[in-house]
mmCIF file of C-alpha atoms and ligand atoms in Angstrom:
data_model
loop_
_atom_site.group_PDB
_atom_site.id
_atom_site.type_symbol
_atom_site.label_atom_id
_atom_site.label_comp_id
_atom_site.label_asym_id
_atom_site.label_seq_id
_atom_site.Cartn_x
_atom_site.Cartn_y
_atom_site.Cartn_z
ATOM 1 C CA MET A 142 92.175 -159.208 -56.838
ATOM 2 C CA ASP A 143 95.580 -158.451 -55.794
ATOM 3 C CA THR A 144 95.912 -160.901 -52.566
ATOM 4 C CA LEU A 145 99.783 -161.087 -52.270
ATOM 5 C CA LEU A 146 101.125 -159.462 -49.034
ATOM 6 C CA ARG A 147 104.676 -160.878 -49.461
ATOM 7 C CA ASP A 148 106.178 -163.673 -51.453
ATOM 8 C CA GLY A 149 104.432 -166.603 -50.373
ATOM 9 C CA ILE A 150 101.867 -164.914 -48.205
ATOM 10 C CA ASN A 151 98.431 -164.470 -49.569
ATOM 11 C CA TRP A 152 94.959 -163.155 -48.640
ATOM 12 C CA VAL A 153 92.497 -165.848 -48.652
ATOM 13 C CA GLY A 154 89.504 -164.662 -46.950
ATOM 14 C CA TYR A 155 85.964 -163.539 -47.761
ATOM 15 C CA VAL A 156 84.523 -160.080 -48.872
ATOM 16 C CA ASP A 157 81.017 -159.696 -47.303
ATOM 17 C CA TRP A 158 79.605 -157.040 -49.485
ATOM 18 C CA THR A 159 76.027 -157.291 -48.114
ATOM 19 C CA VAL A 160 76.251 -157.579 -44.533
ATOM 20 C CA ARG A 161 74.528 -154.428 -42.834
ATOM 21 C CA ASP A 162 74.212 -155.655 -39.277
ATOM 22 C CA PHE A 163 76.998 -157.051 -37.374
ATOM 23 C CA HIS A 164 75.401 -157.791 -34.183
ATOM 24 C CA GLY A 165 73.684 -154.418 -33.905
ATOM 25 C CA TYR A 166 76.671 -152.521 -35.543
ATOM 26 C CA ARG A 167 75.283 -150.964 -38.751
ATOM 27 C CA THR A 168 77.771 -152.079 -41.371
ATOM 28 C CA GLU A 169 76.737 -149.673 -44.170
ATOM 29 C CA ARG A 170 80.003 -150.513 -46.273
ATOM 30 C CA GLY A 171 79.816 -154.386 -45.769
ATOM 31 C CA SER A 172 82.923 -156.187 -43.940
ATOM 32 C CA THR A 173 85.503 -158.868 -44.907
ATOM 33 C CA TYR A 174 86.574 -161.736 -42.719
ATOM 34 C CA ASN A 175 90.404 -161.923 -43.466
ATOM 35 C CA SER A 176 92.471 -165.302 -43.565
ATOM 36 C CA TYR A 177 95.935 -165.386 -44.605
ATOM 37 C CA LEU A 178 97.731 -168.398 -46.064
ATOM 38 C CA VAL A 179 101.590 -168.441 -45.410
ATOM 39 C CA GLU A 180 103.423 -170.882 -47.504
ATOM 40 C CA ASP A 181 106.945 -172.096 -46.497
ATOM 41 C CA GLU A 182 108.510 -175.391 -45.786
ATOM 42 C CA LYS A 183 105.485 -175.691 -43.640
ATOM 43 C CA ILE A 184 102.139 -174.255 -44.434
ATOM 44 C CA ALA A 185 99.987 -172.263 -41.840
ATOM 45 C CA LEU A 186 96.532 -170.487 -42.244
ATOM 46 C CA ILE A 187 95.950 -167.527 -40.072
ATOM 47 C CA ASP A 188 92.479 -167.551 -38.929
ATOM 48 C CA THR A 189 89.152 -168.739 -40.481
ATOM 49 C CA VAL A 190 85.986 -167.057 -41.465
ATOM 50 C CA LYS A 191 82.071 -166.907 -40.746
ATOM 51 C CA ALA A 192 80.659 -170.619 -40.966
ATOM 52 C CA SER A 193 78.563 -169.427 -43.895
ATOM 53 C CA TYR A 194 81.450 -168.529 -46.048
ATOM 54 C CA VAL A 195 83.830 -171.445 -45.022
ATOM 55 C CA GLU A 196 83.725 -173.145 -48.399
ATOM 56 C CA ARG A 197 84.949 -170.134 -50.315
ATOM 57 C CA LEU A 198 87.900 -169.964 -47.760
ATOM 58 C CA LEU A 199 88.757 -173.712 -48.572
ATOM 59 C CA ASP A 200 88.274 -172.965 -52.396
ATOM 60 C CA ASN A 201 90.740 -170.021 -51.971
ATOM 61 C CA ILE A 202 93.340 -172.070 -50.105
ATOM 62 C CA SER A 203 92.898 -175.003 -52.644
ATOM 63 C CA THR A 204 93.699 -172.845 -55.586
ATOM 64 C CA ARG A 205 97.281 -172.509 -54.060
ATOM 65 C CA VAL A 206 97.940 -175.509 -52.002
ATOM 66 C CA LYS A 207 96.491 -179.126 -51.216
ATOM 67 C CA LEU A 208 94.425 -178.972 -47.972
ATOM 68 C CA GLU A 209 96.343 -181.880 -46.611
ATOM 69 C CA ASP A 210 99.496 -179.983 -46.726
ATOM 70 C CA VAL A 211 98.291 -177.483 -44.221
ATOM 71 C CA SER A 212 100.453 -177.983 -41.165
ATOM 72 C CA TYR A 213 98.949 -175.257 -38.737
ATOM 73 C CA VAL A 214 95.750 -173.474 -38.381
ATOM 74 C CA VAL A 215 96.310 -170.429 -36.237
ATOM 75 C CA CYS A 216 93.298 -169.129 -34.394
ATOM 76 C CA ASN A 217 94.203 -165.533 -32.958
ATOM 77 C CA HIS A 218 90.374 -165.059 -31.934
ATOM 78 C CA ALA A 219 87.739 -167.173 -31.018
ATOM 79 C CA GLU A 220 84.764 -165.053 -32.036
ATOM 80 C CA PRO A 221 82.563 -166.835 -34.464
ATOM 81 C CA ASP A 222 83.055 -164.246 -37.276
ATOM 82 C CA HIS A 223 86.868 -165.721 -37.161
ATOM 83 C CA SER A 224 86.224 -168.930 -35.924
ATOM 84 C CA GLY A 225 82.731 -170.271 -37.229
ATOM 85 C CA GLY A 226 84.394 -172.167 -39.996
ATOM 86 C CA LEU A 227 87.058 -173.549 -37.893
ATOM 87 C CA ALA A 228 85.557 -177.041 -37.416
ATOM 88 C CA ARG A 229 85.092 -177.507 -41.401
ATOM 89 C CA VAL A 230 88.686 -176.396 -41.872
ATOM 90 C CA MET A 231 90.130 -178.580 -39.152
ATOM 91 C CA ALA A 232 88.112 -181.650 -40.905
ATOM 92 C CA ALA A 233 89.284 -180.528 -44.264
ATOM 93 C CA CYS A 234 92.970 -179.706 -43.437
ATOM 94 C CA SER A 235 93.204 -183.225 -41.849
ATOM 95 C CA ASN A 236 97.189 -183.041 -41.055
ATOM 96 C CA ALA A 237 96.800 -179.454 -39.493
ATOM 97 C CA GLU A 238 97.426 -178.789 -35.769
ATOM 98 C CA LEU A 239 95.288 -175.810 -34.450
ATOM 99 C CA VAL A 240 97.534 -173.370 -32.850
ATOM 100 C CA CYS A 241 95.952 -171.175 -29.928
ATOM 101 C CA ASP A 242 96.368 -169.968 -26.453
ATOM 102 C CA GLU A 243 94.660 -171.854 -23.527
ATOM 103 C CA LYS A 244 91.806 -169.516 -23.224
ATOM 104 C CA CYS A 245 91.043 -169.622 -26.893
ATOM 105 C CA LEU A 246 90.832 -173.414 -26.774
ATOM 106 C CA LYS A 247 88.373 -173.256 -23.972
ATOM 107 C CA VAL A 248 86.264 -170.765 -25.893
ATOM 108 C CA LEU A 249 86.452 -172.733 -29.173
ATOM 109 C CA SER A 250 85.501 -175.910 -27.077
ATOM 110 C CA SER A 251 82.355 -174.114 -26.260
ATOM 111 C CA TYR A 252 81.347 -173.446 -30.026
ATOM 112 C CA HIS A 253 83.008 -176.848 -31.452
ATOM 113 C CA ASP A 254 83.243 -180.154 -30.618
ATOM 114 C CA ALA A 255 87.289 -179.983 -30.586
ATOM 115 C CA SER A 256 88.020 -183.496 -29.204
ATOM 116 C CA ALA A 257 89.303 -184.692 -32.541
ATOM 117 C CA TRP A 258 91.712 -181.873 -33.176
ATOM 118 C CA LYS A 259 95.257 -182.054 -32.920
ATOM 119 C CA VAL A 260 96.203 -178.847 -30.757
ATOM 120 C CA ARG A 261 99.311 -176.989 -29.885
ATOM 121 C CA ILE A 262 98.860 -174.557 -27.013
ATOM 122 C CA VAL A 263 101.083 -171.545 -27.427
ATOM 123 C CA LYS A 264 101.398 -168.547 -24.885
ATOM 124 C CA ASP A 265 102.880 -164.942 -25.035
ATOM 125 C CA GLY A 266 106.322 -165.081 -26.572
ATOM 126 C CA ASP A 267 106.180 -168.650 -28.091
ATOM 127 C CA SER A 268 107.143 -169.278 -31.823
ATOM 128 C CA ILE A 269 106.856 -171.802 -34.550
ATOM 129 C CA SER A 270 109.255 -172.236 -37.262
ATOM 130 C CA LEU A 271 107.630 -172.782 -40.782
ATOM 131 C CA GLY A 272 111.342 -173.277 -42.275
ATOM 132 C CA LYS A 273 112.493 -169.804 -43.593
ATOM 133 C CA ARG A 274 110.107 -167.723 -41.558
ATOM 134 C CA THR A 275 108.665 -167.989 -37.983
ATOM 135 C CA LEU A 276 105.137 -167.379 -36.318
ATOM 136 C CA ALA A 277 105.708 -165.498 -33.022
ATOM 137 C CA PHE A 278 102.705 -165.079 -30.602
ATOM 138 C CA LEU A 279 101.775 -161.992 -28.663
ATOM 139 C CA GLU A 280 98.921 -162.771 -26.284
ATOM 140 C CA THR A 281 96.458 -159.376 -26.353
ATOM 141 C CA PRO A 282 93.742 -160.107 -23.611
ATOM 142 C CA MET A 283 90.715 -158.151 -24.093
ATOM 143 C CA VAL A 284 91.596 -156.845 -27.611
ATOM 144 C CA HIS A 285 88.892 -157.977 -28.492
ATOM 145 C CA TRP A 286 88.077 -161.098 -26.120
ATOM 146 C CA PRO A 287 90.194 -162.446 -23.080
ATOM 147 C CA GLU A 288 91.804 -165.275 -25.286
ATOM 148 C CA SER A 289 92.837 -162.846 -28.241
ATOM 149 C CA MET A 290 96.496 -162.849 -29.308
ATOM 150 C CA PHE A 291 98.630 -161.420 -32.599
ATOM 151 C CA THR A 292 100.657 -163.537 -34.754
ATOM 152 C CA TYR A 293 103.930 -161.924 -35.984
ATOM 153 C CA ILE A 294 106.289 -162.958 -38.645
ATOM 154 C CA PRO A 295 109.608 -161.239 -37.746
ATOM 155 C CA GLU A 296 111.316 -162.043 -41.056
ATOM 156 C CA GLU A 297 108.614 -160.022 -42.934
ATOM 157 C CA LYS A 298 108.135 -157.388 -40.239
ATOM 158 C CA LEU A 299 104.303 -158.764 -40.725
ATOM 159 C CA LEU A 300 101.639 -158.426 -37.976
ATOM 160 C CA PHE A 301 98.249 -160.280 -38.099
ATOM 161 C CA SER A 302 96.423 -158.122 -35.695
ATOM 162 C CA MET A 303 93.243 -159.940 -35.567
ATOM 163 C CA ASP A 304 90.374 -157.228 -34.729
ATOM 164 C CA ALA A 305 92.818 -154.448 -33.836
ATOM 165 C CA PHE A 306 93.256 -151.666 -36.657
ATOM 166 C CA GLY A 307 90.320 -153.478 -38.655
ATOM 167 C CA GLN A 308 87.489 -151.780 -40.457
ATOM 168 C CA HIS A 309 83.934 -153.183 -41.418
ATOM 169 C CA TYR A 310 84.856 -152.328 -45.068
ATOM 170 C CA ALA A 311 84.112 -154.483 -48.311
ATOM 171 C CA SER A 312 86.242 -153.649 -51.204
ATOM 172 C CA ALA A 313 87.596 -155.428 -54.218
ATOM 173 C CA HIS A 314 91.045 -154.189 -53.068
ATOM 174 C CA ARG A 315 93.198 -155.548 -50.108
ATOM 175 C CA PHE A 316 95.380 -152.752 -49.085
ATOM 176 C CA ASP A 317 95.248 -149.223 -47.787
ATOM 177 C CA ASP A 318 96.949 -147.549 -50.750
ATOM 178 C CA GLN A 319 94.302 -148.785 -53.090
ATOM 179 C CA GLU A 320 91.547 -146.929 -51.304
ATOM 180 C CA SER A 321 90.529 -143.543 -50.146
ATOM 181 C CA ILE A 322 92.522 -142.939 -46.843
ATOM 182 C CA GLU A 323 89.640 -140.742 -45.569
ATOM 183 C CA VAL A 324 87.148 -143.446 -46.206
ATOM 184 C CA ILE A 325 89.078 -146.305 -44.396
ATOM 185 C CA MET A 326 90.103 -144.171 -41.710
ATOM 186 C CA GLN A 327 86.354 -142.964 -40.898
ATOM 187 C CA GLU A 328 85.604 -146.828 -40.908
ATOM 188 C CA ALA A 329 88.423 -147.535 -38.819
ATOM 189 C CA LYS A 330 87.188 -144.895 -36.231
ATOM 190 C CA THR A 331 83.705 -146.238 -36.643
ATOM 191 C CA TYR A 332 85.116 -149.809 -35.830
ATOM 192 C CA TYR A 333 87.340 -148.568 -32.683
ATOM 193 C CA ALA A 334 84.230 -146.590 -31.382
ATOM 194 C CA ASN A 335 81.876 -149.516 -31.628
ATOM 195 C CA ILE A 336 84.227 -152.705 -30.842
ATOM 196 C CA VAL A 337 87.347 -151.250 -29.086
ATOM 197 C CA MET A 338 86.357 -148.362 -27.178
ATOM 198 C CA LEU A 339 85.930 -149.741 -23.786
ATOM 199 C CA TYR A 340 89.293 -151.633 -24.169
ATOM 200 C CA GLY A 341 91.407 -148.317 -24.522
ATOM 201 C CA LYS A 342 93.666 -149.289 -21.575
ATOM 202 C CA GLN A 343 94.738 -152.602 -23.069
ATOM 203 C CA ILE A 344 94.873 -150.847 -26.512
ATOM 204 C CA ALA A 345 97.298 -148.362 -25.014
ATOM 205 C CA LYS A 346 99.439 -151.126 -23.462
ATOM 206 C CA LEU A 347 99.426 -153.025 -26.639
ATOM 207 C CA LEU A 348 100.962 -150.048 -28.662
ATOM 208 C CA GLY A 349 103.638 -149.799 -26.089
ATOM 209 C CA ARG A 350 104.520 -153.352 -26.887
ATOM 210 C CA ALA A 351 103.984 -152.779 -30.678
ATOM 211 C CA ALA A 352 106.405 -149.895 -30.413
ATOM 212 C CA ASP A 353 109.123 -152.726 -29.696
ATOM 213 C CA ILE A 354 108.802 -154.620 -32.937
ATOM 214 C CA GLU A 355 109.478 -153.787 -36.268
ATOM 215 C CA ILE A 356 106.436 -153.507 -38.346
ATOM 216 C CA GLU A 357 106.089 -152.960 -42.239
ATOM 217 C CA MET A 358 102.676 -154.346 -42.601
ATOM 218 C CA VAL A 359 99.633 -154.742 -40.261
ATOM 219 C CA ALA A 360 96.937 -157.234 -41.609
ATOM 220 C CA PRO A 361 93.953 -157.155 -39.442
ATOM 221 C CA SER A 362 91.036 -159.629 -39.447
ATOM 222 C CA HIS A 363 88.573 -157.061 -41.288
ATOM 223 C CA GLY A 364 89.008 -154.607 -43.872
ATOM 224 C CA VAL A 365 92.051 -153.535 -45.626
ATOM 225 C CA ILE A 366 95.710 -154.323 -44.915
ATOM 226 C CA TRP A 367 97.865 -151.332 -43.863
ATOM 227 C CA ARG A 368 101.130 -151.151 -45.710
ATOM 228 C CA SER A 369 101.444 -147.308 -46.586
ATOM 229 C CA GLN A 370 99.499 -145.461 -43.841
ATOM 230 C CA ILE A 371 100.779 -147.565 -40.699
ATOM 231 C CA GLY A 372 101.864 -144.520 -38.893
ATOM 232 C CA THR A 373 98.428 -142.888 -39.644
ATOM 233 C CA ILE A 374 96.680 -145.960 -38.019
ATOM 234 C CA LEU A 375 98.888 -146.342 -35.196
ATOM 235 C CA ALA A 376 98.611 -142.574 -34.303
ATOM 236 C CA ALA A 377 94.827 -142.525 -34.563
ATOM 237 C CA TYR A 378 94.856 -145.577 -32.056
ATOM 238 C CA LYS A 379 97.085 -143.654 -29.733
ATOM 239 C CA GLU A 380 94.666 -140.680 -29.596
ATOM 240 C CA TRP A 381 91.419 -142.769 -29.720
ATOM 241 C CA SER A 382 92.957 -145.022 -26.783
ATOM 242 C CA GLN A 383 93.630 -142.015 -24.617
ATOM 243 C CA CYS A 384 90.018 -140.822 -25.293
ATOM 244 C CA LYS A 385 91.414 -137.437 -26.525
ATOM 245 C CA VAL A 386 88.610 -135.386 -27.237
ATOM 246 C CA ARG A 387 88.309 -132.406 -29.841
ATOM 247 C CA PRO A 388 86.338 -128.978 -29.508
ATOM 248 C CA LYS A 389 83.194 -130.748 -30.442
ATOM 249 C CA VAL A 390 79.656 -130.438 -29.007
ATOM 250 C CA LEU A 391 76.897 -133.114 -29.494
ATOM 251 C CA VAL A 392 73.285 -132.588 -28.900
ATOM 252 C CA ILE A 393 71.649 -135.891 -28.840
ATOM 253 C CA TYR A 394 67.720 -136.225 -28.594
ATOM 254 C CA ASP A 395 64.505 -137.577 -29.214
ATOM 255 C CA THR A 396 61.146 -135.655 -29.093
ATOM 256 C CA MET A 397 57.348 -136.240 -28.963
ATOM 257 C CA TRP A 398 55.659 -132.880 -30.049
ATOM 258 C CA GLN A 399 58.895 -130.794 -30.713
ATOM 259 C CA SER A 400 59.269 -129.403 -27.231
ATOM 260 C CA THR A 401 62.518 -131.296 -26.616
ATOM 261 C CA GLU A 402 63.531 -130.504 -30.045
ATOM 262 C CA LYS A 403 63.058 -126.936 -29.674
ATOM 263 C CA MET A 404 65.287 -127.178 -26.527
ATOM 264 C CA ALA A 405 67.863 -129.231 -28.507
ATOM 265 C CA GLN A 406 68.001 -126.451 -30.948
ATOM 266 C CA ALA A 407 68.508 -123.633 -28.501
ATOM 267 C CA ILE A 408 71.149 -125.570 -26.711
ATOM 268 C CA LEU A 409 72.944 -126.245 -30.142
ATOM 269 C CA ALA A 410 72.665 -122.374 -30.964
ATOM 270 C CA GLY A 411 73.887 -121.450 -27.674
ATOM 271 C CA ALA A 412 77.047 -124.042 -28.392
ATOM 272 C CA SER A 413 77.806 -122.632 -31.628
ATOM 273 C CA ARG A 414 80.780 -120.561 -31.830
ATOM 274 C CA PRO A 415 83.866 -120.305 -34.180
ATOM 275 C CA GLY A 416 86.133 -123.185 -33.462
ATOM 276 C CA ILE A 417 83.637 -125.401 -32.025
ATOM 277 C CA ASP A 418 82.333 -128.204 -34.149
ATOM 278 C CA THR A 419 78.431 -128.738 -33.130
ATOM 279 C CA LYS A 420 76.242 -131.422 -34.154
ATOM 280 C CA LEU A 421 72.656 -132.100 -33.704
ATOM 281 C CA LEU A 422 71.732 -135.756 -33.581
ATOM 282 C CA ASN A 423 68.024 -137.016 -33.503
ATOM 283 C CA VAL A 424 68.199 -140.562 -32.419
ATOM 284 C CA ARG A 425 65.513 -141.683 -34.768
ATOM 285 C CA ALA A 426 67.192 -140.021 -37.795
ATOM 286 C CA SER A 427 70.453 -141.602 -36.730
ATOM 287 C CA ASN A 428 71.629 -144.839 -35.221
ATOM 288 C CA SER A 429 73.784 -146.111 -32.473
ATOM 289 C CA THR A 430 76.602 -146.996 -34.585
ATOM 290 C CA VAL A 431 77.018 -143.642 -36.055
ATOM 291 C CA ILE A 432 76.077 -141.790 -32.663
ATOM 292 C CA ALA A 433 78.856 -143.941 -30.734
ATOM 293 C CA THR A 434 81.403 -143.022 -33.381
ATOM 294 C CA GLU A 435 80.579 -139.077 -32.793
ATOM 295 C CA VAL A 436 80.854 -139.523 -28.976
ATOM 296 C CA LEU A 437 84.449 -140.986 -29.207
ATOM 297 C CA ASP A 438 86.091 -137.657 -29.742
ATOM 298 C CA ALA A 439 83.370 -135.235 -28.508
ATOM 299 C CA ALA A 440 84.241 -133.083 -25.561
ATOM 300 C CA ALA A 441 80.799 -132.224 -24.305
ATOM 301 C CA ILE A 442 77.287 -133.678 -24.948
ATOM 302 C CA ALA A 443 73.689 -133.072 -24.029
ATOM 303 C CA VAL A 444 71.256 -135.627 -24.101
ATOM 304 C CA GLY A 445 67.488 -135.026 -24.201
ATOM 305 C CA SER A 446 64.480 -137.247 -23.755
ATOM 306 C CA PRO A 447 60.874 -136.359 -22.934
ATOM 307 C CA THR A 448 58.760 -138.235 -20.284
ATOM 308 C CA LEU A 449 56.965 -140.956 -21.912
ATOM 309 C CA ASN A 450 55.002 -143.521 -19.795
ATOM 310 C CA MET A 451 56.829 -142.051 -16.817
ATOM 311 C CA THR A 452 60.434 -142.682 -18.207
ATOM 312 C CA ILE A 453 62.916 -141.987 -20.995
ATOM 313 C CA MET A 454 61.852 -142.489 -24.716
ATOM 314 C CA PRO A 455 62.892 -146.025 -25.887
ATOM 315 C CA LYS A 456 65.494 -144.965 -28.610
ATOM 316 C CA VAL A 457 67.274 -142.666 -26.179
ATOM 317 C CA VAL A 458 67.472 -145.633 -23.464
ATOM 318 C CA GLU A 459 68.851 -147.651 -26.466
ATOM 319 C CA ILE A 460 71.416 -145.240 -27.296
ATOM 320 C CA LEU A 461 72.444 -144.604 -23.524
ATOM 321 C CA ALA A 462 72.608 -148.364 -22.664
ATOM 322 C CA TYR A 463 74.851 -149.058 -25.728
ATOM 323 C CA LEU A 464 77.301 -146.060 -24.756
ATOM 324 C CA LYS A 465 77.143 -147.098 -21.105
ATOM 325 C CA GLY A 466 78.781 -150.426 -22.176
ATOM 326 C CA LEU A 467 81.487 -148.720 -24.429
ATOM 327 C CA ARG A 468 82.486 -146.461 -21.502
ATOM 328 C CA PRO A 469 83.395 -143.195 -23.176
ATOM 329 C CA ALA A 470 85.692 -141.579 -20.968
ATOM 330 C CA GLY A 471 86.297 -137.914 -20.295
ATOM 331 C CA LYS A 472 83.110 -136.508 -21.360
ATOM 332 C CA ALA A 473 80.978 -133.416 -19.671
ATOM 333 C CA GLY A 474 77.379 -132.689 -20.407
ATOM 334 C CA PHE A 475 73.996 -132.608 -18.815
ATOM 335 C CA ALA A 476 70.489 -133.950 -19.567
ATOM 336 C CA PHE A 477 67.419 -132.192 -20.669
ATOM 337 C CA GLY A 478 63.844 -132.704 -21.824
ATOM 338 C CA SER A 479 60.176 -131.678 -21.550
ATOM 339 C CA TYR A 480 57.591 -133.431 -19.344
ATOM 340 C CA GLY A 481 53.834 -133.125 -18.849
ATOM 341 C CA TRP A 482 53.434 -134.453 -15.058
ATOM 342 C CA GLY A 483 56.706 -136.244 -14.130
ATOM 343 C CA GLN A 484 60.314 -135.127 -14.822
ATOM 344 C CA ASN A 485 61.392 -138.907 -15.130
ATOM 345 C CA GLY A 486 62.695 -138.475 -18.880
ATOM 346 C CA PRO A 487 65.321 -135.892 -18.257
ATOM 347 C CA LYS A 488 66.107 -137.175 -14.793
ATOM 348 C CA GLU A 489 66.633 -140.829 -15.810
ATOM 349 C CA VAL A 490 68.989 -139.314 -18.734
ATOM 350 C CA ASP A 491 70.839 -137.595 -15.919
ATOM 351 C CA THR A 492 71.426 -140.850 -13.972
ATOM 352 C CA TYR A 493 72.809 -142.554 -17.114
ATOM 353 C CA LEU A 494 75.128 -139.689 -17.608
ATOM 354 C CA GLN A 495 76.263 -139.894 -14.002
ATOM 355 C CA ALA A 496 76.802 -143.654 -14.179
ATOM 356 C CA MET A 497 79.039 -143.182 -17.297
ATOM 357 C CA LYS A 498 81.143 -140.651 -15.083
ATOM 358 C CA PHE A 499 80.272 -137.630 -17.240
ATOM 359 C CA GLU A 500 81.361 -134.350 -15.554
ATOM 360 C CA MET A 501 77.821 -132.913 -14.879
ATOM 361 C CA LEU A 502 77.971 -129.103 -16.083
ATOM 362 C CA ARG A 503 74.413 -128.532 -14.505
ATOM 363 C CA ASP A 504 71.287 -130.253 -13.236
ATOM 364 C CA PRO A 505 68.601 -131.729 -15.776
ATOM 365 C CA LEU A 506 67.209 -128.857 -17.719
ATOM 366 C CA CYS A 507 63.267 -129.450 -17.888
ATOM 367 C CA ALA A 508 60.463 -127.688 -19.733
ATOM 368 C CA LYS A 509 56.839 -128.517 -18.676
ATOM 369 C CA PHE A 510 54.759 -129.405 -21.865
ATOM 370 C CA VAL A 511 56.282 -126.628 -23.987
ATOM 371 C CA PRO A 512 59.576 -124.475 -23.322
ATOM 372 C CA THR A 513 58.849 -120.906 -22.714
ATOM 373 C CA ALA A 514 61.072 -118.129 -24.005
ATOM 374 C CA GLU A 515 62.848 -118.084 -20.496
ATOM 375 C CA THR A 516 63.407 -121.779 -20.688
ATOM 376 C CA LEU A 517 64.797 -121.513 -24.256
ATOM 377 C CA GLU A 518 67.157 -118.698 -22.974
ATOM 378 C CA GLU A 519 68.348 -121.125 -20.179
ATOM 379 C CA CYS A 520 68.876 -123.921 -22.752
ATOM 380 C CA ARG A 521 71.080 -121.403 -24.905
ATOM 381 C CA LYS A 522 73.069 -120.495 -21.732
ATOM 382 C CA ALA A 523 73.521 -124.147 -21.058
ATOM 383 C CA GLY A 524 74.792 -124.612 -24.732
ATOM 384 C CA GLU A 525 77.475 -122.014 -23.764
ATOM 385 C CA LEU A 526 78.508 -124.109 -21.003
ATOM 386 C CA LEU A 527 79.037 -126.934 -23.262
ATOM 387 C CA ALA A 528 80.850 -124.724 -25.906
ATOM 388 C CA ASP A 529 83.181 -123.388 -22.912
ATOM 389 C CA LYS A 530 83.842 -127.068 -21.820
ATOM 390 C CA ALA A 531 84.764 -127.963 -25.422
ATOM 391 C CA ALA A 532 86.933 -125.243 -25.865
ATOM 392 C CA GLY A 533 88.737 -126.075 -22.685
ATOM 393 C CA ARG A 534 87.624 -123.090 -20.544
HETATM 394 FE FE1 FEO B 1884 85.857 -159.815 -35.477
HETATM 395 FE FE2 FEO B 1884 86.034 -159.832 -32.140
HETATM 396 O O1 FEO B 1884 85.728 -160.313 -33.916
#
């Protein structure tokens, strides 16, 4: 595997080919936990890996340097996929100082006994000289946790960007130009939608700061390293952080006896016209990871649920609760669904959409038991409202 980023700077992380569930995120293409070794007059390790893979990390480091020669272990982010192996690394690299910000140490101290560690607290703007090269630190709160920071090597124009610009993507290759750009951009989009979407404001601020530094390589904590397509990923992050929508309509639903499904199909038919991308997403044929990714750039969305036990169907609740946490901005839409003796299903969907600050295009569209021809016509007309909105009318 080609692990060389720059002369004396290597990837030493772990490729997780088999992970398919990352705290609920469906990682259909696996993931990587990226660690980087910077060999200079002093040696620094940038981030560690999940606890279960720490021996592989130590093996990778040992093929290049003696563990006791590592001077610094930088922790950019305390989430356990990057810090789970830290205690073992600090014990093995017995002369190393942990380098992190103050908030990070507090979080790390919750997960580990940090009392024996030598620690150097850094803050935004601080730097450490390794000899020919410098580690400079930029605090990046809420990208992805409050304690997060980036590490930058100005002499190499190399940014270690932690979760930002990452992808859950296992590969034998480490660089963007060794993979299909369509595939890695799709995984970067999925990652943004499911991990970073609610921090769009912080991302926008960060992109402003990144514009002030020279960058020739971006090395995130997951997936491939950006060296040929930096402009592509930065432009995509700019769009995503602004919640830019496309002329795209989603109809998301569950159904019991196909009544709500008939409504969904009629809404979709009403929304279908040239120039509008339409998608029908049955929540039991899809999953929350895929749906959140589709929602990211959709302009208009209808969500349907029949009434089951006087409430919403469980898979629809799961999706709505997940989306509510991710806070997709700038969406318009409405609720719909069939019912027998209580309209709670579609009405509770409406409440969720309002809580997400959707622009509501109409009241909940309801059908008693089975939609009549008139109701299906009303569904088609409601679909037209979605298409009008998506077209910017
Ligand atoms: Fe990859 Fe926020 O951890």
